[in-house]
Every structure is written in structure tokens, then in C-alpha cells.
Coordinates of C-alpha atoms and ligand atoms in Angstrom, one line a residue:
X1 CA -2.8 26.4 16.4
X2 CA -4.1 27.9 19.3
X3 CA -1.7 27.0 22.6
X4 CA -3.4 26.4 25.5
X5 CA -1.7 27.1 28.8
X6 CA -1.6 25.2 31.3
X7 CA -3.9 25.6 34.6
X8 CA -3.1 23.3 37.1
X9 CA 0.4 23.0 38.0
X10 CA 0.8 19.8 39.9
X11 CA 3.7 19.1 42.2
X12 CA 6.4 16.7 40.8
X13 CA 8.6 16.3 43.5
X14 CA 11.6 18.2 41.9
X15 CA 12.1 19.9 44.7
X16 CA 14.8 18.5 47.3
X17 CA 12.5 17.7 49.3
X18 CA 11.4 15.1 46.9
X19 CA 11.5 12.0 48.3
X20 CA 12.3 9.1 46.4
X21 CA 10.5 5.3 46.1
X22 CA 11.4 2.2 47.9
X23 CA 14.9 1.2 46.4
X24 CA 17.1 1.7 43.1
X25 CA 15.3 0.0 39.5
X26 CA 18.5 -2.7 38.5
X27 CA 18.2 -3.1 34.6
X28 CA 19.9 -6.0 33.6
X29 CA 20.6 -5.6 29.8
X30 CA 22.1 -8.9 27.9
X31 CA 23.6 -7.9 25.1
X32 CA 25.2 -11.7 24.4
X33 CA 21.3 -12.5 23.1
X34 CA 20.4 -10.1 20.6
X35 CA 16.9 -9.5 18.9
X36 CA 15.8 -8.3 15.8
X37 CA 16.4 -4.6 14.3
X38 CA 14.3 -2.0 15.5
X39 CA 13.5 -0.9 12.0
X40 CA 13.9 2.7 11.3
X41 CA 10.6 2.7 9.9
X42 CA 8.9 2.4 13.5
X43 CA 9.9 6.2 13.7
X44 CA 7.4 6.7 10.5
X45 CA 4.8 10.0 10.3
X46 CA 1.6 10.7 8.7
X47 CA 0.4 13.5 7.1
X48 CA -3.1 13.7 5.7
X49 CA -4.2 16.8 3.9
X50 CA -6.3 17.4 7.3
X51 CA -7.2 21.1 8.6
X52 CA -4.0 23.0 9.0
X53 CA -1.4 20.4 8.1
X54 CA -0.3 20.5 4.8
X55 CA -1.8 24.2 4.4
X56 CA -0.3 26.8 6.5
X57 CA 1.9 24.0 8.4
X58 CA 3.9 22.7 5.5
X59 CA 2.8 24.5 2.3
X60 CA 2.7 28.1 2.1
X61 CA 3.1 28.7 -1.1
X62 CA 5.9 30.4 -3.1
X63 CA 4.7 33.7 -3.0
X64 CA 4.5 33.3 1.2
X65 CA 6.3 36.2 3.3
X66 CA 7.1 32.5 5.4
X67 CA 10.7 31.7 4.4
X68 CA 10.0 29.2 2.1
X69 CA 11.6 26.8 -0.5
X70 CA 9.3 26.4 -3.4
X71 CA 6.3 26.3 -1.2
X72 CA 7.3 24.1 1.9
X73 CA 8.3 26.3 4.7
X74 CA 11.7 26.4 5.5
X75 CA 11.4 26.3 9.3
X76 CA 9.6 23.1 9.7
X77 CA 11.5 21.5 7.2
X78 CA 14.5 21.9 9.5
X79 CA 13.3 21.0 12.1
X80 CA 11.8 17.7 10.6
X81 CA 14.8 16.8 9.0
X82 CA 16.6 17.0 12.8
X83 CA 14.0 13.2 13.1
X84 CA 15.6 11.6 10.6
X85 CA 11.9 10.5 9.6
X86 CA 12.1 7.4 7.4
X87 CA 8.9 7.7 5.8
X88 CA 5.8 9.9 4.9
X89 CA 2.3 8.3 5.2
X90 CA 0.2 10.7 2.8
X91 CA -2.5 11.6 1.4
X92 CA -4.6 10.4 4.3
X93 CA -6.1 8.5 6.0
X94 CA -9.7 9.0 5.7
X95 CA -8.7 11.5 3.0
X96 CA -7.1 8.9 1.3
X97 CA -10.2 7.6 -0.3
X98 CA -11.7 10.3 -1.6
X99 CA -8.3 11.5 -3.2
X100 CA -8.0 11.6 -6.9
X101 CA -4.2 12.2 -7.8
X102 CA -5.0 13.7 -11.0
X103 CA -6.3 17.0 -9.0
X104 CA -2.8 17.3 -7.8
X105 CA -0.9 17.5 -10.6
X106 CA 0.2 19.7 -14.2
X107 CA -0.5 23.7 -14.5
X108 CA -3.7 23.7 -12.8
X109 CA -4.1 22.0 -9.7
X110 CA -8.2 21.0 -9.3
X111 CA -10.3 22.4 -5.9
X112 CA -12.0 19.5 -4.3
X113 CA -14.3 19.9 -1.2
X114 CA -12.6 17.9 1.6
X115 CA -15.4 16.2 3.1
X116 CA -13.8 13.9 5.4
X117 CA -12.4 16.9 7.6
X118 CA -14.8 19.8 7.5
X119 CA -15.9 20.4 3.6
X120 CA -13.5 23.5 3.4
X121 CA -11.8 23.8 0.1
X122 CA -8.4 22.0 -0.5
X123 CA -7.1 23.5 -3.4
X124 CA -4.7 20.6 -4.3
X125 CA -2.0 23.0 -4.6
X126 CA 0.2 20.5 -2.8
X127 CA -0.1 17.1 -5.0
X128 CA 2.5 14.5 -6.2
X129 CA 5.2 16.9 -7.4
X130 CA 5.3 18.8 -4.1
X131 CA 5.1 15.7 -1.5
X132 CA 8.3 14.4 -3.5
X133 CA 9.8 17.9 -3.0
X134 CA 8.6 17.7 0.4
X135 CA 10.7 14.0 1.3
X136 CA 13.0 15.6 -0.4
X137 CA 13.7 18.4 1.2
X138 CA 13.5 16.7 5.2
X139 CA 15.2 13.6 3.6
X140 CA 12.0 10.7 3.5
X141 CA 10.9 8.0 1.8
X142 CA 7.6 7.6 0.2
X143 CA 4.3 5.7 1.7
X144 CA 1.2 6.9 -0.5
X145 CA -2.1 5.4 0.2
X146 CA -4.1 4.8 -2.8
X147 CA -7.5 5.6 -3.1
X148 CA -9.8 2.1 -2.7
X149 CA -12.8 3.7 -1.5
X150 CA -14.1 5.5 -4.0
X151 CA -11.1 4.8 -6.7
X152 CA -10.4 2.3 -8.9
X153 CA -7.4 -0.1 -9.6
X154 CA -7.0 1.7 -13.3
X155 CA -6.6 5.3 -11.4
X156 CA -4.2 3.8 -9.0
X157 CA -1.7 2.1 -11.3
X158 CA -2.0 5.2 -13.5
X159 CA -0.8 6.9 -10.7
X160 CA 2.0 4.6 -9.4
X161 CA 2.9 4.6 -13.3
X162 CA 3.0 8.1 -13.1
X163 CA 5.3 8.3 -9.9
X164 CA 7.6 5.5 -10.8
X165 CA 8.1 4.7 -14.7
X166 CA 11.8 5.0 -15.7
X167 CA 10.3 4.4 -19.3
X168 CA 9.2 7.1 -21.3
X169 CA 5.3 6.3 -20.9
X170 CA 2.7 8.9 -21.6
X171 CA 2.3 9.0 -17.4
X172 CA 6.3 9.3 -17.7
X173 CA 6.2 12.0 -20.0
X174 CA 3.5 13.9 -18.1
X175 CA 6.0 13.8 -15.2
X176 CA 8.5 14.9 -17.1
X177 CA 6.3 17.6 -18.1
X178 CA 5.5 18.6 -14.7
X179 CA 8.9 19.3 -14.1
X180 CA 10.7 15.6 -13.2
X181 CA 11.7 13.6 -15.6
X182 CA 13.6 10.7 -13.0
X183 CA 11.1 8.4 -11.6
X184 CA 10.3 9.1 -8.4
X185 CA 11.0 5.9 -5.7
X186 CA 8.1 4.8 -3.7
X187 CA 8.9 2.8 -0.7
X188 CA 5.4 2.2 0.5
X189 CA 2.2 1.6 -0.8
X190 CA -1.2 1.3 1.8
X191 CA -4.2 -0.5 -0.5
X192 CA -7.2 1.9 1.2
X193 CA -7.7 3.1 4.7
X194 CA -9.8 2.1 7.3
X195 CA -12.0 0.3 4.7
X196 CA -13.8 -0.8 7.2
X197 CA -15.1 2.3 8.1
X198 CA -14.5 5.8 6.5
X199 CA -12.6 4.0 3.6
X200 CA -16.4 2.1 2.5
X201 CA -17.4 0.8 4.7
X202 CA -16.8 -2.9 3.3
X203 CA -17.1 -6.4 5.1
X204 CA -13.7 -8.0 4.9
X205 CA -14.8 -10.6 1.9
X206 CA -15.4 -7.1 -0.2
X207 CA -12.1 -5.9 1.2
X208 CA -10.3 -8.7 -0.1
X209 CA -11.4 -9.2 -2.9
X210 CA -10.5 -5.7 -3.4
X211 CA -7.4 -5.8 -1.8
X212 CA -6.3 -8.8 -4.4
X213 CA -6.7 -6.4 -7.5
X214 CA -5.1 -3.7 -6.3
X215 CA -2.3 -5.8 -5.1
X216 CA -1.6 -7.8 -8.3
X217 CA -2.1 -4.6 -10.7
X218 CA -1.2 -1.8 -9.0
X219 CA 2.8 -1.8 -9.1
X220 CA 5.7 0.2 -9.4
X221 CA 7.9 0.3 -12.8
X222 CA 10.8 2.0 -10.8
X223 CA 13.4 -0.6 -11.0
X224 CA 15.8 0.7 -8.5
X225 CA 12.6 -0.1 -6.1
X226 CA 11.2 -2.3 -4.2
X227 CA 7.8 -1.6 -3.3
X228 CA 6.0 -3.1 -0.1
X229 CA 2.1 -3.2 -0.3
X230 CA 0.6 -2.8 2.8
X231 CA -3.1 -4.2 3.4
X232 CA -5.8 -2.6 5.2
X233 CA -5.7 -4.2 8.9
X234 CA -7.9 -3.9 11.8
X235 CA -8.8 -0.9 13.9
X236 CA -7.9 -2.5 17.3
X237 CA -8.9 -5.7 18.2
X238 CA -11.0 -7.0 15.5
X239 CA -9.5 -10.3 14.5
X240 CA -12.3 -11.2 11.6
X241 CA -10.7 -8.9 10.0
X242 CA -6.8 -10.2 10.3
X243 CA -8.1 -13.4 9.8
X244 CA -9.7 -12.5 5.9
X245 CA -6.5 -10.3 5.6
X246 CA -4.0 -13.2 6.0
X247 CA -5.9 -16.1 4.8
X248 CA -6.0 -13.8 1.5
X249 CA -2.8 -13.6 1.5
X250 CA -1.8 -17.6 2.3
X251 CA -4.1 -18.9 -0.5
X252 CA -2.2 -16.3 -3.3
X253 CA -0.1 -18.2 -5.2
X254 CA 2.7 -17.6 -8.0
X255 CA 3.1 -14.3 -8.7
X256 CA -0.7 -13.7 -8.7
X257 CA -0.3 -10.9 -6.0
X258 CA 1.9 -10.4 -2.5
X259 CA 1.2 -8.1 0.3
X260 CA 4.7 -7.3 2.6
X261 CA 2.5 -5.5 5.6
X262 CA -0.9 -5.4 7.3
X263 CA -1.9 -2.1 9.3
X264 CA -3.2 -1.9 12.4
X265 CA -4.9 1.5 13.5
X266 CA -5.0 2.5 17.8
X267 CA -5.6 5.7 19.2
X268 CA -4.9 6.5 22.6
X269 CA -8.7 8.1 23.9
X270 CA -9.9 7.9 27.3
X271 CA -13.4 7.9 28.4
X272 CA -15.0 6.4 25.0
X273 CA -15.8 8.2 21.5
X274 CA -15.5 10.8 20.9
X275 CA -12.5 12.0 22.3
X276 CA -13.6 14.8 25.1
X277 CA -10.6 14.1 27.4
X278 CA -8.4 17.9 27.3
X279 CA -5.1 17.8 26.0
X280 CA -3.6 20.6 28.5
X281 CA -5.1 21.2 32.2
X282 CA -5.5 18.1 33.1
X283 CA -5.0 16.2 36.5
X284 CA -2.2 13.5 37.7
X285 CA -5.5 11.1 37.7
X286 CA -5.7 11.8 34.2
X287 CA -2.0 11.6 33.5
X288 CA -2.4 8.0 35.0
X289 CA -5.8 6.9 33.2
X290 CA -4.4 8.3 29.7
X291 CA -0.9 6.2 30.0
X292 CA -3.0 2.9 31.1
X293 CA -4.9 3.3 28.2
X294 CA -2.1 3.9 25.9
X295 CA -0.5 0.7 27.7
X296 CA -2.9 -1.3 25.7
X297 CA -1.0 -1.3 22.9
X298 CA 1.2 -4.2 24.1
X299 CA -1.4 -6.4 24.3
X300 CA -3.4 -5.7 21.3
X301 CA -0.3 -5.9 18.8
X302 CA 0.3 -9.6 20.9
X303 CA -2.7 -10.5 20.3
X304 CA -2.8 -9.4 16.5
X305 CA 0.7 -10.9 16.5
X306 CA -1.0 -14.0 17.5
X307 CA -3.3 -13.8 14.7
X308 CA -0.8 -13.6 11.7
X309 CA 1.6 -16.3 13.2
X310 CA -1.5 -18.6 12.5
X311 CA -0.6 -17.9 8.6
X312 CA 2.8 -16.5 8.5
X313 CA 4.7 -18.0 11.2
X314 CA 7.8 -16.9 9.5
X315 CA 6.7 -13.4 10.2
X316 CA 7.3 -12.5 6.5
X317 CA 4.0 -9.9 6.7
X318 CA 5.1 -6.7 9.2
X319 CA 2.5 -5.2 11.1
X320 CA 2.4 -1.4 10.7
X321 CA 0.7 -0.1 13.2
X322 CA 0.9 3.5 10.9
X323 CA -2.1 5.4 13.0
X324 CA -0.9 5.5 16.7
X325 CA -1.3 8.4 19.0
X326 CA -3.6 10.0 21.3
X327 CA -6.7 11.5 20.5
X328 CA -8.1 14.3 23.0
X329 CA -10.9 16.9 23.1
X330 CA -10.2 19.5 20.3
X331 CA -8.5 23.0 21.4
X332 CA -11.0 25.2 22.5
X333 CA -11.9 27.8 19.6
X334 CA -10.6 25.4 16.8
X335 CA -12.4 24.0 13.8
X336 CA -13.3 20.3 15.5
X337 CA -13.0 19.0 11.9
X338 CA -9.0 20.3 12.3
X339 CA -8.2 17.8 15.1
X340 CA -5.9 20.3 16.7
X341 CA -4.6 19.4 20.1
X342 CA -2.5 20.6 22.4
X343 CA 0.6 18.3 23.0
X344 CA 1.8 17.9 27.1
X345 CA 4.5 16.0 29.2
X346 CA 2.6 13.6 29.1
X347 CA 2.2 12.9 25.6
X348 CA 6.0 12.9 25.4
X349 CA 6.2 10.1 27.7
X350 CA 2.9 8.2 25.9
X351 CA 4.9 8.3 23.0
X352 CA 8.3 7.0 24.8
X353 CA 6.4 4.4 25.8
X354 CA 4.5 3.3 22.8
X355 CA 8.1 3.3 20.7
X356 CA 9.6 1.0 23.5
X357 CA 6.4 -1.7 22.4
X358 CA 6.9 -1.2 18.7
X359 CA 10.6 -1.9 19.8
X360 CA 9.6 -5.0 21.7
X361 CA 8.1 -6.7 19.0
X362 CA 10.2 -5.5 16.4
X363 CA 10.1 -9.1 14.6
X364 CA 7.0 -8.4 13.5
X365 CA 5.9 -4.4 14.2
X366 CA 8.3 -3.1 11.1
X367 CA 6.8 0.1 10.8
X368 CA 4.6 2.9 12.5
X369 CA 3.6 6.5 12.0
X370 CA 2.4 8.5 14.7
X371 CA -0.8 10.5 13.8
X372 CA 0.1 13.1 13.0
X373 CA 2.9 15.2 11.9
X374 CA 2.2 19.0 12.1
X375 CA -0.4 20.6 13.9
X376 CA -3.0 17.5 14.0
X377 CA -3.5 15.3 16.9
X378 CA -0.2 14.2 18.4
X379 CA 2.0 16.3 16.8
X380 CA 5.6 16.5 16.5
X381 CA 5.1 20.7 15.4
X382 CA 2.7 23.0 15.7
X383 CA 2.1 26.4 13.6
X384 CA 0.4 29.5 13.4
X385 CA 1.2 32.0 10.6
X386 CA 4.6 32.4 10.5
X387 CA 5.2 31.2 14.2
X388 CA 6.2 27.6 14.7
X389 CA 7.0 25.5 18.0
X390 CA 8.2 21.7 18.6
X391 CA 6.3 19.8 21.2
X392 CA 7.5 17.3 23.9
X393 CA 6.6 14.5 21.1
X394 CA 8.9 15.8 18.9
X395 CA 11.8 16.1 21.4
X396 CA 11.2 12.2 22.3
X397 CA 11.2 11.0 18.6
X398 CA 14.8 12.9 18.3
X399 CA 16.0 11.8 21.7
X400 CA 15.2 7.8 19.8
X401 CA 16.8 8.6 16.7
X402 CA 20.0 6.4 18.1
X403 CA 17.2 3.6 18.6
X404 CA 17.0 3.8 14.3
X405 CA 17.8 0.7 12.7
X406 CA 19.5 -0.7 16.4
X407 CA 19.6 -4.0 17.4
X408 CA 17.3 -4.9 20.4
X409 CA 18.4 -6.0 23.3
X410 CA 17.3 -7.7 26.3
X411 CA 16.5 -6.1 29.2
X412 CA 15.4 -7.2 32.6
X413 CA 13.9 -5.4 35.6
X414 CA 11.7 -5.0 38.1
X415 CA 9.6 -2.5 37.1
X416 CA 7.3 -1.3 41.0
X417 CA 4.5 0.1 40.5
X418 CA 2.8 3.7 40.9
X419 CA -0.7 4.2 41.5
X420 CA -3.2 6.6 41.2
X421 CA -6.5 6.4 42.6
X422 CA -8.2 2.8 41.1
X423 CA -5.2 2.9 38.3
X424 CA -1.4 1.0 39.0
X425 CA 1.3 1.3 36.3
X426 CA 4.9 -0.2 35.8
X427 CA 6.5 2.9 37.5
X428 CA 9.5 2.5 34.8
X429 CA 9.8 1.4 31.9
X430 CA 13.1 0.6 30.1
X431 CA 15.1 -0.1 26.3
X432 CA 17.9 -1.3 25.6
X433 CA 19.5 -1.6 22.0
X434 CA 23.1 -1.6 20.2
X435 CA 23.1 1.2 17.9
X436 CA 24.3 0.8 14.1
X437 CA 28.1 2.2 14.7
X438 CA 28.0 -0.3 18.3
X439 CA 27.1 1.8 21.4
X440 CA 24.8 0.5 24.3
X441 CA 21.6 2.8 24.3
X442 CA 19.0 2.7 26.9
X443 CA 15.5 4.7 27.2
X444 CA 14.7 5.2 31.1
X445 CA 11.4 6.4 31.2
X446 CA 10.2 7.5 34.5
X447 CA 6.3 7.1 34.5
X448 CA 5.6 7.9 38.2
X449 CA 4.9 11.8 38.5
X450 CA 5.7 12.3 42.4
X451 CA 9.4 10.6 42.7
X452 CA 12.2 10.4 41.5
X453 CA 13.9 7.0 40.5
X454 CA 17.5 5.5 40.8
X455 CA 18.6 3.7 38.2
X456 CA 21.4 0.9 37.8
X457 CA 22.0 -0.5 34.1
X458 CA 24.1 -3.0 34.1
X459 CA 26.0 -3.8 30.9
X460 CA 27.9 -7.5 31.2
X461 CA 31.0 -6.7 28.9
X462 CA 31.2 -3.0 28.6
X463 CA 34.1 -1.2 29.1
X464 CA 32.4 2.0 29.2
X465 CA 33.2 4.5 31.8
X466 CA 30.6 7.0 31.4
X467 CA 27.5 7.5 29.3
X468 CA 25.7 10.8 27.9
X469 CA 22.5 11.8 26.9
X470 CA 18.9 13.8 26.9
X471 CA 16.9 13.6 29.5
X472 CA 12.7 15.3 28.8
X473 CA 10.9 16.6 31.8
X474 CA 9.1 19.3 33.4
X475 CA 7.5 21.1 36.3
X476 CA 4.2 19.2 35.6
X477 CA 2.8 16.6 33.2
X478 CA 0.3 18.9 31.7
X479 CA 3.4 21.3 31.1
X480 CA 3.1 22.7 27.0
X481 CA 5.3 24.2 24.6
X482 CA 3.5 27.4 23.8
X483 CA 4.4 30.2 20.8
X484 CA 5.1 32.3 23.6
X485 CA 7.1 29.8 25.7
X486 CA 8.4 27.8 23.4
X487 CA 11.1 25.8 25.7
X488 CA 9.2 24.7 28.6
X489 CA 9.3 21.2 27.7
X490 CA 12.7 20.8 26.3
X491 CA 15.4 17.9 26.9
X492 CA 18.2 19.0 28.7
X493 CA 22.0 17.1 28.4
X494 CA 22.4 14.3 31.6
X495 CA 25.7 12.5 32.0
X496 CA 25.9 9.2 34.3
X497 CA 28.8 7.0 35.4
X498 CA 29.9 3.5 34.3
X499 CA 31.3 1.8 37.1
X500 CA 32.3 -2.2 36.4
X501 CA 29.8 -2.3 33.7
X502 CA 27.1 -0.6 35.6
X503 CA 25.6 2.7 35.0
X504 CA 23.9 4.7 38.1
X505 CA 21.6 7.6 37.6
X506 CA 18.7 9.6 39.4
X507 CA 16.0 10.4 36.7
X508 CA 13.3 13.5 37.7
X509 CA 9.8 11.8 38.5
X510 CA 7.9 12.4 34.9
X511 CA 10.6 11.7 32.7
X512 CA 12.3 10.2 29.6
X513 CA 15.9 9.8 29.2
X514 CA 17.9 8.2 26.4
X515 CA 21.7 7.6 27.2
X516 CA 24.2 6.1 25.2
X517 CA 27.5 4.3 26.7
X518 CA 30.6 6.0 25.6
X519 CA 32.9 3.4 23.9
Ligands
AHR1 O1 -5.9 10.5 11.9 C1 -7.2 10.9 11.8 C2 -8.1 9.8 11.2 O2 -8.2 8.8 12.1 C3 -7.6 9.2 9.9 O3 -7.9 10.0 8.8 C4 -8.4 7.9 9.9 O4 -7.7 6.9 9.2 C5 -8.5 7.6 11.4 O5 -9.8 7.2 11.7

């Protein structure tokens, strides 16, 4: 991946002379009324054999000169397993339905032409056997998306047979034969991608009917499983679509076929299709318009929310919103089919505040995965040969990782405002959550580029006396992790006082800080 660097350096006021907004932000967090989980699963990637991702950023091969653990490179396993990623979107995506799993498996891995991204060669070297090593080795669970598009049902319950059959079937016995013999466990199953558009193009009635089979026939024979099937869902805020999707799914009945999630798929891209916004040089005005566009998120998962009540008001169907993430310009010199990006302060805080929605609705948003993992648009890691370098994305998902599987909380504030030329944003924004072993955790998240902001969070009941944490900034929101200066957008350890249940800190203008209340 080429890293750009930056060229305009604007001024964040983290200088002294800084001088800070009208008054302190009081969060008032009430932990007496507590939500629902913030599933793990929210914290979900995706990696689709797309450009440089799977080769050269995770699979190099055995015979690499890049450390490597048969195949998977050793450094970016290490520093994926620091996420604690729950789960693995793969093979695509787009390339999801053109993917036929048998290319990717025995002796001989098949060639295919990848003509959703670029029609360069994809040898397949990295199929079934190696994804499995792959959630293996960073410590994952399995979402495969299974080819509707130009598949069939038979070639996707041959597959899931393959992965999952604890009975010595012929599939069985051809994984054996490739070397594992246990069943693999498959969490996650997506029916298609984007059928609507790169996935066939289909009206929703084809869809569904579709959508049915491959619900009811396509299933996993590992008993120690249990499978969720998650349905193609809209591509923002299409609600024909939801509304075929659900009422599909209300008139099933017996054991004719379940679905346990419905996707919903929203970039972040400014200034219409296709993206042509830069991911690195950019000015505050941009900063601003990029973050009131990612804002949208709130309101088009309510109003998709609003949708599925209509048929599941028991909220028994999640909504995985499993592409999310912004979508620039591609770096200058790549392969445009490579959707490489560069990956700035800003998309740090973008993704700080796109977690704190998912956490917001967690009753119904179960699951999400950020597009992409390595080296493809919003990145947590990019690579280049041997070299290797964690953006400010991936320092925000492992500043959340006490946010896994917590309890959400209330919060209340006043949020002010910040304004940049026609566009005015909640200057802050704020989480609060009760972690699994029963610490207070807060996200502070600083949107406003030119002040600082004082923060109270008051705890009723806590009898903590200090709290600890990360706090992500940096001398301007365009500021990159390059290969050559690897740590200029790196969290640095902040420590804040509890007095009487309240906690008091000044946060850097431009900033995300998670902090967790010592017991
Ligand atoms: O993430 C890149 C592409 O965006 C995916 O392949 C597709 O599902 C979406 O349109």
C-alpha cells in the first residue's frame, strides 16, 4: 500500500494557547437502567479476496521470506489477534458470488479470473482450509457468504457439508483428506451479497424466493453449532427491499426455513459515486462534511429498525450492518480495482462514532464488520512487502475491545455543537457501558478539531476514585500512519480523577478516549 503523506497540516489547538468552548460537557450515565449487550459481534471484519488483502496482506505463502505460519503472515496475525475480532466476513462481498469453493480446496487449488475487482488472477491458494487456519490463528469465528449469484443451493450445502459434517460423509472425508478431519464450526452464514446489485442483480420477489431455498437447505451438520443465516438486506435506505425480506420471513412456518439476521450495507462517501473525496490531504471542511455524512447512519439503521419492528417486534431478526466504512478516492498510483485508501484521524474518530450507533441500538444492530480488514478501504492494517503498519482505525477498535459483550448504559448530555462552514455537528459524542468483569467504561469522543473539551462523567453509585485509559489524537485530522512513520497516530495512556462519583477530564480537540473506572 502506498502511504500518502499528509499536506496540509491544520491547526488543532494543542497548543496552550488553545482556547477551550463555552463550558464543561456533564455526562450523566445511569447505570440503575441498563440496556441490552453490546454484542461482541458489532466489532466484526470483512475480508474479501479483493486486491492486496488476502494476497500479500494475509497470505504469503509458505515458502515467503515474510515470517509466516503456514502461509498467513505472522505479523498481522499478531496484531489482529490484539482486536479480539469476533468474526470473519469472507469470501466477499461482490466476490462472494462469483466464488466456487471447490477452487479452493484439495492438492490443486483452481485459478479463477476475479472479475469483480480488476480481472487479475486469484490463484485460490487461500480457500476453506486456510481461512479456518486463519480464525484460527487471530482467534475468530466464522461468517462465509455463500455464493447465490451465480451458485446454486446444491453447491452451497455441499460446501457447508463439507465445512461442518461431524459424520464421516464423502464431503467429510474430503476434509479429512485435506488435512482436518474435525468439523469445522461456522457461526455465520450470509445467503448472497448485494443481490440487488453486483450479487444479480435480482428484484426482491427473485431474492426471496431464492433466499427461501437457500435458507431451508443449506445448513450446517456441526452439532456443537449453531448457525445464524443472515439474509441479503438493503443497501441504505431502500425499504421494498426490508419489507420482501421480513414478510418472507413472517409467512415461514414450521421448520420450513428461519433466517436469525438481515444485512444492511452503508458506506461513508461524500460528494456522490464514485468516491473521489482523498483519504489524506484533506481540509477541516472536509473533516466536517465526511463525519456529517457518516452521522447518517443513526437515522438510516432507525428507520430500518422501524421497518422490521413492523414484522418482528420482538426483535428476534438482528440487523448486521456487515459493510460499514468510508469509501474515498483510491491512492494515487494504485490499481482503482484494489480499493486502497489511505486511513487518517479522522477515520479513527468516523469509526468511534459509527461503533457508539451500533452500540445504541444494540437490541437490534447484533453484528457489524467494517469494510475492510487489511489494506482495502477502511482498514484496520496496511502492508507492503514485508512492511506492515496499524492505522488510527485499528487503534480505535482496540481502544473498544472493553465495549465487547458490555452492557449499555444510559447516558445523557448536552452535546454543543461545532460548525464548519454550512455543516454543524454534536461537538461530542459519548458511551457508556458496564463491562463483562463490572467496570464503568465510557468513549469521550471529541468531534470538534479546534478546542479542547472538559468533561464531567458522573457515575451515581460508584465508588471509584480514579479511572484509566487510551486516549487517540493527533496534530491534524488528516494525520496518517505511514511505513516510514509508523506511530503518528497512536493512543497514548490518560488517567482522570473520580471525585464523589464524578470523573473530570480535558480531552485534545480531535479525539477519542475510552476510560474505564477503577473498582
Ligand atoms: O467492500 C467493497 C464492495 O462494496 C463489496 O464487495 C460489495 O459488497 C460492496 O458494494
Amino acid at each position: 500500500m502506498r502511504a500518502a503523506v499528509s499536506g496540509i497540516i491544520l491547526s488543532l489547538g494543542l497548543m496552550a494557547s488553545a482556547a477551550h468552548a463555552d463550558g464543561d460537557i456533564a455526562v450523566n450515565v445511569d447505570p440503575s437502567h441498563p440496556g441490552s449487550t453490546i454484542d461482541r459481534h458489532i466489532f466484526g471484519q470483512f475480508a474479501e479476496q479483493l486486491g492486496t488483502q488476502i494476497y500479500g496482506g494475509i497470505w504469503v505463502g509458505k515458502d515467503s521470506k515474510i515470517p509466516n505460519t503456514r502461509g498467513i503472515r505472522n505479523d498481522v496475525v499478531a496484531a489482529l489477534r490484539d482486536l479480539h475480532i469476533p468474526d470473519v466476513r469472507w469470501p466477499g462481498g461482490c466476490y462472494a458470488d462469483q466464488y466456487h469453493w471447490r477452487d479452493g480446496i484439495g492438492k490443486n487449488h483452481n485459478a479463477r479470473i476475479n472479475t469483480s475487482w480488476g480481472d487479475v488472477l486469484d490463484s485460490n491458494a487461500f480457500g476453506t482450509n486456510q481461512y479456518f487456519d486463519f480464525l484460527h490463528q487471530i482467534g475468530s469465528e466464522a461468517y462465509v457468504s455463500v455464493n447465490v449469484g451465480s451458485g446454486t443451493v446444491e453447491e452451497a450445502a455441499d460446501w457447508m457439508e463439507y465445512m461442518t459434517a461431524d459424520k464421516p460423509t464423502a464431503l467429510a472425508r474430503l476434509r479429512a483428506a485435506d488435512g482436518h478431519p474435525a468439523p469445522y464450526s461456522v457461526a455465520f452464514m450470509g445467503i448472497g451479497n448485494e443481490s440487488w446489485d453486483c450479487g444479480g442483480l435480482m428484484t426482491p420477489t427473485e431474492y426471496t424466493a431464492r433466499m427461501r431455498r437457500y435458507a431451508r437447505f443449506v445448513n450446517d451438520l456441526n452439532p456443537a453449532d449453531k448457525l445464524q443465516k443472515i439474509a441479503v438486506g438493503p443497501g441504505g435506505p431502500d425499504t421494498a427491499w426490508t419489507d420482501a425480506v421480513m414478510d418472507t420471513w413472517k409467512q415461514r412456518h414450521g421448520w420450513s426455513f428461519d433466517i436469525q439476521g438481515m444485512s444492511l450495507h452503508s458506506y461513508t462517501v461524500f460528494g456522490g459515486w464514485p468516491p473521489h473525496m482523498p483519504s489524506t490531504g484533506f481540509a477541516e471542511q472536509d473533516y466536517a462534511n465526511v463525519l456529517q455524512e457518516t452521522l447518517k447512519m443513526n437515522a438510516l439503521i432507525d428507520q430500518q429498525s422501524a421497518v422490521m419492528d413492523k414484522y418482528d417486534p420482538d426483535k428476534k431478526i438482528a440487523l448486521v450492518v456487515d459493510e460499514w466504512g468510508a469509501w474515498y478516492a483510491p491512492a494515487p498510483g494504485s490499481n482503482p480495482a484494489f480499493l486502497q485508501q489511505q486511513n487518517s484521524l479522522r477515520d479513527g474518530i468516523l469509526a468511534a462514532l459509527n461503533l457508539n450507533i451500533f452500540a445504541r441500538h444494540a437490541d437490534r444492530v447484533r453484528m457489524a464488520n467494517i469494510a475492510q480488514m487489511v489494506n482495502v478501504l477502511q482498514s484496520m492494517l496496511m502492508t507492503d512487502g514485508p512492511k506492515m503498519v496499524k492505522t488510527p482505525t485499528y487503534y480505535v477498535f482496540k481502544m473498544y475491545v472493553p465495549f465487547q459483550d458490555a452492557t449499555y448504559l444510559p447516558v445523557a448530555y448536552d452535546a454543543g455543537s461545532y460548525t464548519a462552514g454550512s455543516v454543524t455537528l454534536p461537538r461530542v459524542d459519548a458511551l457508556a457501558a458496564r463491562t463483562k468483569d463490572g467496570k464503568i467504561v465510557v468513549s469521550l469522543v471529541n468531534v470538534d478539531p479546534d478546542h479542547p473539551a472538559d468533561f464531567t462523567v458522573a457515575v451515581p453509585g460508584t465508588s471509584a476514585s480514579s479511572a484509566h485509559g487510551q486516549m487517540l489524537t493527533a496534530k491534524a485530522v488528516d494525520s496518517v500512519n505511514s511505513f516510514s512513520s509508523p506511530d503518528t497516530v497512536v493512543p497514548k495512556p490518560v488517567s482522570a480523577s473520580v471525585a464523589n462519583g464524578t470523573l473530570s477530564i480535558t480531552l485534545p480537540p480531535a479525539s477519542v478516549t475510552v476510560l474505564e473506572m477503577d473498582k
